[in-house]
mmCIF file of C-alpha atoms in Angstrom:
data_model
loop_
_atom_site.group_PDB
_atom_site.id
_atom_site.type_symbol
_atom_site.label_atom_id
_atom_site.label_comp_id
_atom_site.label_asym_id
_atom_site.label_seq_id
_atom_site.Cartn_x
_atom_site.Cartn_y
_atom_site.Cartn_z
ATOM 1 C CA UNK A 1 -17.252 -20.680 -14.241
ATOM 2 C CA UNK A 2 -14.083 -22.576 -13.344
ATOM 3 C CA UNK A 3 -11.647 -20.838 -11.009
ATOM 4 C CA UNK A 4 -8.354 -20.309 -12.837
ATOM 5 C CA UNK A 5 -6.585 -17.371 -11.178
ATOM 6 C CA UNK A 6 -4.232 -19.004 -8.664
ATOM 7 C CA UNK A 7 -2.236 -20.087 -6.955
ATOM 8 C CA UNK A 8 -0.927 -16.864 -5.374
ATOM 9 C CA UNK A 9 -3.505 -14.082 -4.923
ATOM 10 C CA UNK A 10 -2.111 -10.858 -3.483
ATOM 11 C CA UNK A 11 -4.232 -8.340 -1.581
ATOM 12 C CA UNK A 12 -3.575 -4.690 -2.378
ATOM 13 C CA UNK A 13 -5.325 -1.711 -0.711
ATOM 14 C CA UNK A 14 -7.556 -0.018 -3.266
ATOM 15 C CA UNK A 15 -6.563 3.413 -1.976
ATOM 16 C CA UNK A 16 -2.914 2.797 -2.947
ATOM 17 C CA UNK A 17 -2.996 2.981 -6.768
ATOM 18 C CA UNK A 18 0.781 3.339 -6.956
ATOM 19 C CA UNK A 19 0.981 -0.301 -5.836
ATOM 20 C CA UNK A 20 -1.500 -1.778 -8.314
ATOM 21 C CA UNK A 21 0.811 -2.530 -11.244
ATOM 22 C CA UNK A 22 3.579 -3.913 -9.071
ATOM 23 C CA UNK A 23 1.140 -6.193 -7.259
ATOM 24 C CA UNK A 24 -0.072 -7.646 -10.569
ATOM 25 C CA UNK A 25 3.516 -8.165 -11.711
ATOM 26 C CA UNK A 26 4.461 -10.083 -8.584
ATOM 27 C CA UNK A 27 1.429 -12.327 -8.124
ATOM 28 C CA UNK A 28 -0.853 -14.504 -10.235
ATOM 29 C CA UNK A 29 -3.734 -12.128 -9.573
ATOM 30 C CA UNK A 30 -4.279 -9.047 -7.443
ATOM 31 C CA UNK A 31 -7.178 -8.475 -5.052
ATOM 32 C CA UNK A 32 -7.944 -4.762 -5.026
ATOM 33 C CA UNK A 33 -9.373 -4.366 -1.546
ATOM 34 C CA UNK A 34 -12.151 -1.866 -0.903
ATOM 35 C CA UNK A 35 -12.982 -3.367 2.492
ATOM 36 C CA UNK A 36 -10.741 -3.783 5.552
ATOM 37 C CA UNK A 37 -7.660 -2.219 3.963
ATOM 38 C CA UNK A 38 -9.459 1.093 3.346
ATOM 39 C CA UNK A 39 -10.643 3.508 6.033
ATOM 40 C CA UNK A 40 -14.284 4.697 5.784
ATOM 41 C CA UNK A 41 -13.303 8.203 4.770
ATOM 42 C CA UNK A 42 -11.117 6.855 1.952
ATOM 43 C CA UNK A 43 -13.729 4.570 0.346
ATOM 44 C CA UNK A 44 -14.815 7.055 -2.335
ATOM 45 C CA UNK A 45 -11.236 7.725 -3.399
ATOM 46 C CA UNK A 46 -10.480 4.011 -3.445
ATOM 47 C CA UNK A 47 -13.432 3.342 -5.755
ATOM 48 C CA UNK A 48 -12.225 6.077 -8.079
ATOM 49 C CA UNK A 49 -8.749 4.539 -8.194
ATOM 50 C CA UNK A 50 -10.169 1.123 -9.085
ATOM 51 C CA UNK A 51 -12.416 2.615 -11.758
ATOM 52 C CA UNK A 52 -9.490 4.511 -13.292
ATOM 53 C CA UNK A 53 -7.032 1.621 -13.292
ATOM 54 C CA UNK A 54 -6.029 -0.019 -16.548
ATOM 55 C CA UNK A 55 -5.054 -3.416 -15.174
ATOM 56 C CA UNK A 56 -5.745 -6.608 -17.099
ATOM 57 C CA UNK A 57 -9.256 -7.643 -15.942
ATOM 58 C CA UNK A 58 -8.285 -11.310 -16.274
ATOM 59 C CA UNK A 59 -5.865 -10.882 -13.376
ATOM 60 C CA UNK A 60 -7.903 -8.640 -11.094
ATOM 61 C CA UNK A 61 -10.308 -9.437 -8.264
ATOM 62 C CA UNK A 62 -12.149 -6.553 -6.613
ATOM 63 C CA UNK A 63 -13.060 -7.149 -2.980
ATOM 64 C CA UNK A 64 -16.196 -5.198 -2.139
ATOM 65 C CA UNK A 65 -17.568 -4.424 1.285
ATOM 66 C CA UNK A 66 -20.050 -6.673 3.053
ATOM 67 C CA UNK A 67 -23.611 -6.627 1.658
ATOM 68 C CA UNK A 68 -24.992 -5.291 4.946
ATOM 69 C CA UNK A 69 -22.518 -2.405 5.044
ATOM 70 C CA UNK A 70 -23.336 1.154 3.931
ATOM 71 C CA UNK A 71 -20.628 0.882 1.259
ATOM 72 C CA UNK A 72 -21.823 -2.169 -0.665
ATOM 73 C CA UNK A 73 -24.241 -0.463 -3.053
ATOM 74 C CA UNK A 74 -21.662 2.118 -4.127
ATOM 75 C CA UNK A 75 -19.049 -0.624 -4.586
ATOM 76 C CA UNK A 76 -21.415 -2.612 -6.806
ATOM 77 C CA UNK A 77 -22.319 0.450 -8.872
ATOM 78 C CA UNK A 78 -18.649 1.288 -9.403
ATOM 79 C CA UNK A 79 -17.700 -2.245 -10.448
ATOM 80 C CA UNK A 80 -20.577 -2.377 -12.950
ATOM 81 C CA UNK A 81 -18.933 0.454 -14.856
ATOM 82 C CA UNK A 82 -15.536 -1.213 -15.081
ATOM 83 C CA UNK A 83 -14.214 -4.174 -17.102
ATOM 84 C CA UNK A 84 -13.518 -6.067 -13.871
ATOM 85 C CA UNK A 85 -15.753 -9.106 -13.595
ATOM 86 C CA UNK A 86 -14.360 -11.137 -10.707
ATOM 87 C CA UNK A 87 -15.740 -9.846 -7.420
ATOM 88 C CA UNK A 88 -14.889 -10.976 -3.911
ATOM 89 C CA UNK A 89 -17.756 -10.320 -1.521
ATOM 90 C CA UNK A 90 -16.574 -9.738 2.048
ATOM 91 C CA UNK A 91 -18.408 -11.378 4.955
ATOM 92 C CA UNK A 92 -20.741 -13.287 2.652
ATOM 93 C CA UNK A 93 -23.698 -14.709 4.559
ATOM 94 C CA UNK A 94 -26.783 -14.601 2.331
ATOM 95 C CA UNK A 95 -26.452 -15.831 -1.272
ATOM 96 C CA UNK A 96 -29.359 -13.612 -2.341
ATOM 97 C CA UNK A 97 -26.964 -10.667 -2.054
ATOM 98 C CA UNK A 98 -25.142 -11.929 -5.169
ATOM 99 C CA UNK A 99 -28.210 -11.352 -7.331
ATOM 100 C CA UNK A 100 -27.161 -7.725 -7.791
ATOM 101 C CA UNK A 101 -24.262 -8.789 -10.001
ATOM 102 C CA UNK A 102 -24.641 -9.348 -13.722
ATOM 103 C CA UNK A 103 -24.595 -12.756 -15.357
ATOM 104 C CA UNK A 104 -21.063 -12.061 -16.601
ATOM 105 C CA UNK A 105 -19.692 -11.514 -13.086
ATOM 106 C CA UNK A 106 -17.844 -14.222 -11.171
ATOM 107 C CA UNK A 107 -18.272 -14.038 -7.396
ATOM 108 C CA UNK A 108 -15.749 -15.236 -4.849
ATOM 109 C CA UNK A 109 -17.718 -15.541 -1.623
ATOM 110 C CA UNK A 110 -15.578 -14.809 1.427
ATOM 111 C CA UNK A 111 -17.101 -16.845 4.252
ATOM 112 C CA UNK A 112 -15.492 -15.302 7.295
ATOM 113 C CA UNK A 113 -18.235 -15.198 9.916
ATOM 114 C CA UNK A 114 -19.990 -17.942 11.835
ATOM 115 C CA UNK A 115 -23.150 -17.343 9.802
ATOM 116 C CA UNK A 116 -21.254 -17.374 6.521
ATOM 117 C CA UNK A 117 -19.422 -20.618 7.254
ATOM 118 C CA UNK A 118 -22.616 -22.284 8.459
ATOM 119 C CA UNK A 119 -24.333 -21.346 5.174
ATOM 120 C CA UNK A 120 -21.427 -22.298 2.933
ATOM 121 C CA UNK A 121 -23.458 -24.974 1.167
ATOM 122 C CA UNK A 122 -26.132 -22.496 0.063
ATOM 123 C CA UNK A 123 -23.557 -19.861 -0.808
ATOM 124 C CA UNK A 124 -21.544 -22.257 -2.965
ATOM 125 C CA UNK A 125 -24.685 -23.293 -4.845
ATOM 126 C CA UNK A 126 -25.371 -19.790 -6.196
ATOM 127 C CA UNK A 127 -24.834 -19.649 -9.957
ATOM 128 C CA UNK A 128 -22.708 -16.483 -9.762
ATOM 129 C CA UNK A 129 -20.232 -18.081 -7.349
ATOM 130 C CA UNK A 130 -17.006 -19.388 -8.846
ATOM 131 C CA UNK A 131 -15.102 -19.937 -5.580
ATOM 132 C CA UNK A 132 -15.311 -19.784 -1.813
ATOM 133 C CA UNK A 133 -12.670 -18.356 0.486
ATOM 134 C CA UNK A 134 -12.542 -18.388 4.252
ATOM 135 C CA UNK A 135 -11.008 -15.988 6.780
ATOM 136 C CA UNK A 136 -9.740 -17.058 10.180
ATOM 137 C CA UNK A 137 -9.522 -13.805 12.119
ATOM 138 C CA UNK A 138 -12.946 -12.424 11.224
ATOM 139 C CA UNK A 139 -14.458 -15.830 11.928
ATOM 140 C CA UNK A 140 -13.042 -15.987 15.432
ATOM 141 C CA UNK A 141 -14.035 -12.364 16.047
ATOM 142 C CA UNK A 142 -17.620 -13.180 15.018
ATOM 143 C CA UNK A 143 -17.650 -15.849 17.733
ATOM 144 C CA UNK A 144 -16.310 -13.493 20.397
ATOM 145 C CA UNK A 145 -12.883 -15.136 20.384
ATOM 146 C CA UNK A 146 -9.486 -13.498 20.481
ATOM 147 C CA UNK A 147 -7.157 -15.632 18.357
ATOM 148 C CA UNK A 148 -7.441 -18.175 15.550
ATOM 149 C CA UNK A 149 -4.151 -19.843 16.484
ATOM 150 C CA UNK A 150 -2.583 -21.466 19.511
ATOM 151 C CA UNK A 151 0.760 -20.446 20.989
ATOM 152 C CA UNK A 152 2.594 -22.857 18.662
ATOM 153 C CA UNK A 153 1.165 -21.150 15.586
ATOM 154 C CA UNK A 154 -1.301 -23.880 14.651
ATOM 155 C CA UNK A 155 -4.945 -23.157 13.891
ATOM 156 C CA UNK A 156 -7.449 -23.800 16.659
ATOM 157 C CA UNK A 157 -10.068 -26.485 16.084
ATOM 158 C CA UNK A 158 -12.761 -23.989 15.102
ATOM 159 C CA UNK A 159 -10.553 -22.522 12.368
ATOM 160 C CA UNK A 160 -9.639 -25.955 11.043
ATOM 161 C CA UNK A 161 -13.326 -26.876 10.956
ATOM 162 C CA UNK A 162 -14.196 -23.753 8.965
ATOM 163 C CA UNK A 163 -11.306 -24.335 6.553
ATOM 164 C CA UNK A 164 -12.443 -27.902 5.908
ATOM 165 C CA UNK A 165 -16.091 -26.926 5.501
ATOM 166 C CA UNK A 166 -15.295 -24.254 2.915
ATOM 167 C CA UNK A 167 -13.229 -26.727 0.897
ATOM 168 C CA UNK A 168 -15.894 -29.434 1.095
ATOM 169 C CA UNK A 169 -18.847 -27.219 0.206
ATOM 170 C CA UNK A 170 -16.986 -25.596 -2.678
ATOM 171 C CA UNK A 171 -15.979 -28.992 -3.995
ATOM 172 C CA UNK A 172 -19.493 -30.360 -3.652
ATOM 173 C CA UNK A 173 -20.694 -27.680 -6.082
ATOM 174 C CA UNK A 174 -17.716 -27.977 -8.431
ATOM 175 C CA UNK A 175 -16.408 -24.581 -7.354
ATOM 176 C CA UNK A 176 -12.879 -23.536 -6.375
ATOM 177 C CA UNK A 177 -11.665 -22.968 -2.811
ATOM 178 C CA UNK A 178 -9.131 -20.361 -1.696
ATOM 179 C CA UNK A 179 -7.151 -20.725 1.514
ATOM 180 C CA UNK A 180 -6.877 -17.870 4.015
ATOM 181 C CA UNK A 181 -3.955 -15.492 4.376
ATOM 182 C CA UNK A 182 -1.019 -16.266 6.658
ATOM 183 C CA UNK A 183 -0.775 -13.030 8.613
ATOM 184 C CA UNK A 184 2.738 -13.646 10.034
ATOM 185 C CA UNK A 185 4.638 -12.243 7.053
ATOM 186 C CA UNK A 186 8.061 -13.376 8.273
ATOM 187 C CA UNK A 187 6.950 -16.962 8.965
ATOM 188 C CA UNK A 188 7.664 -18.348 5.507
ATOM 189 C CA UNK A 189 8.198 -21.865 6.874
ATOM 190 C CA UNK A 190 4.721 -21.849 8.394
ATOM 191 C CA UNK A 191 3.277 -20.437 5.179
ATOM 192 C CA UNK A 192 5.036 -23.105 3.116
ATOM 193 C CA UNK A 193 3.604 -25.879 5.271
ATOM 194 C CA UNK A 194 0.067 -24.482 5.137
ATOM 195 C CA UNK A 195 0.191 -23.816 1.391
ATOM 196 C CA UNK A 196 1.529 -27.312 0.707
ATOM 197 C CA UNK A 197 -1.301 -28.769 2.783
ATOM 198 C CA UNK A 198 -3.791 -26.556 0.943
ATOM 199 C CA UNK A 199 -2.581 -27.734 -2.455
ATOM 200 C CA UNK A 200 -2.580 -31.398 -1.420
ATOM 201 C CA UNK A 201 -6.068 -31.066 0.082
ATOM 202 C CA UNK A 202 -7.621 -29.516 -3.014
ATOM 203 C CA UNK A 203 -7.527 -25.747 -2.553
ATOM 204 C CA UNK A 204 -7.013 -23.933 -5.846
ATOM 205 C CA UNK A 205 -5.158 -20.937 -4.441
ATOM 206 C CA UNK A 206 -3.878 -19.238 -1.304
ATOM 207 C CA UNK A 207 -4.333 -15.533 -0.646
ATOM 208 C CA UNK A 208 -1.488 -13.444 0.729
ATOM 209 C CA UNK A 209 -0.876 -9.981 2.085
ATOM 210 C CA UNK A 210 2.745 -9.323 1.085
ATOM 211 C CA UNK A 211 4.708 -9.836 -2.158
ATOM 212 C CA UNK A 212 7.374 -11.742 -0.211
ATOM 213 C CA UNK A 213 4.859 -14.550 0.316
ATOM 214 C CA UNK A 214 4.144 -15.144 -3.377
ATOM 215 C CA UNK A 215 7.158 -17.311 -4.218
ATOM 216 C CA UNK A 216 6.530 -19.549 -1.207
ATOM 217 C CA UNK A 217 2.931 -20.135 -2.240
ATOM 218 C CA UNK A 218 3.835 -20.836 -5.851
ATOM 219 C CA UNK A 219 6.494 -23.327 -4.809
ATOM 220 C CA UNK A 220 4.062 -25.109 -2.505
ATOM 221 C CA UNK A 221 1.465 -25.549 -5.264
ATOM 222 C CA UNK A 222 3.970 -26.657 -7.905
ATOM 223 C CA UNK A 223 4.567 -30.437 -7.866
ATOM 224 C CA UNK A 224 8.192 -31.470 -7.486
ATOM 225 C CA UNK A 225 9.944 -33.306 -10.334
ATOM 226 C CA UNK A 226 9.562 -36.726 -8.734
ATOM 227 C CA UNK A 227 5.814 -36.301 -8.215
ATOM 228 C CA UNK A 228 5.343 -35.034 -11.769
ATOM 229 C CA UNK A 229 7.287 -37.971 -13.178
ATOM 230 C CA UNK A 230 5.137 -40.439 -11.223
ATOM 231 C CA UNK A 231 1.898 -38.757 -12.285
ATOM 232 C CA UNK A 232 2.790 -38.758 -15.973
ATOM 233 C CA UNK A 233 4.075 -42.316 -15.820
ATOM 234 C CA UNK A 234 1.033 -43.739 -14.072
ATOM 235 C CA UNK A 235 -1.316 -41.970 -16.484
ATOM 236 C CA UNK A 236 0.662 -43.368 -19.417
ATOM 237 C CA UNK A 237 0.499 -46.844 -17.883
ATOM 238 C CA UNK A 238 -3.256 -46.524 -17.418
ATOM 239 C CA UNK A 239 -3.780 -46.255 -21.171
ATOM 240 C CA UNK A 240 -3.102 -49.966 -21.537
ATOM 241 C CA UNK A 241 -5.004 -51.113 -18.468
ATOM 242 C CA UNK A 242 -8.631 -51.682 -17.564
ATOM 243 C CA UNK A 243 -9.884 -51.152 -14.020
ATOM 244 C CA UNK A 244 -7.487 -51.620 -11.115
ATOM 245 C CA UNK A 245 -3.844 -52.347 -11.969
ATOM 246 C CA UNK A 246 -0.445 -52.565 -10.277
ATOM 247 C CA UNK A 247 2.137 -49.843 -10.879
ATOM 248 C CA UNK A 248 5.506 -49.629 -9.146
ATOM 249 C CA UNK A 249 4.306 -51.773 -6.290
ATOM 250 C CA UNK A 250 1.042 -49.880 -5.711
ATOM 251 C CA UNK A 251 -2.491 -50.743 -6.609
ATOM 252 C CA UNK A 252 -3.880 -48.001 -8.867
ATOM 253 C CA UNK A 253 -7.573 -47.255 -9.294
ATOM 254 C CA UNK A 254 -9.588 -44.298 -10.584
ATOM 255 C CA UNK A 255 -9.228 -42.082 -7.453
ATOM 256 C CA UNK A 256 -5.432 -42.319 -7.706
ATOM 257 C CA UNK A 257 -5.610 -41.545 -11.406
ATOM 258 C CA UNK A 258 -7.617 -38.429 -10.571
ATOM 259 C CA UNK A 259 -4.871 -37.473 -8.107
ATOM 260 C CA UNK A 260 -2.338 -37.896 -10.905
ATOM 261 C CA UNK A 261 -4.385 -35.750 -13.288
ATOM 262 C CA UNK A 262 -4.567 -33.008 -10.650
ATOM 263 C CA UNK A 263 -0.789 -33.120 -10.238
ATOM 264 C CA UNK A 264 -0.245 -32.779 -13.984
ATOM 265 C CA UNK A 265 -2.704 -29.892 -14.151
ATOM 266 C CA UNK A 266 -0.945 -28.041 -11.321
ATOM 267 C CA UNK A 267 2.431 -28.590 -12.933
ATOM 268 C CA UNK A 268 1.369 -27.383 -16.370
#
């Protein structure tokens, strides 16, 4: 159940079907959102739009409402009747909630509350889970806070802790990790820096809320020519070496070779 949808995942309100096709065209995958993007009185219509869509299931994620919400059961029933098999569960806190999905479903658990982040290890271990994602604003709200960032635009310590924990727990279970959205749409420099850090740290994708953010995310995840050349060269050199060896003035061992393999994979 490897995660292979990234790197740029674009949210699209499920009650705006006229945007579905364009969202898929512009991003690597679209997240059809039945949760926060849809008002309570529009949930039924949104489900109908998702069920009627003819998008490629391989490039669609359906975000359903939280398991403790009154909308979850209807979301699950709707998805079961569609070809869509990658489901993002909002405000995931209890991995037992994923048991309602079939064995052919892939779950992206969105850990965006204090309880969800604190249980990330158990959530990541569930056999339906293919990836974890975190959310800064809902997390801070669950703690009674008012902002995930300081005045200079950087994440507060609590947000950085949650981000790191999601990446670590996903990695410990061999699952993918998805970085949170950058809500300042016009701050492409800030997005570029965060996406580059996400890629270098091991995140598999970054979610976004506007098509204008897609190119920035893709560029951040794509290795530059110099890095690709080094990765390919050091892997070629490793074929004739055993154990630790020297390459271009650096000592190379297996962890650095794994870094190089990750670079080549991202650049493929």
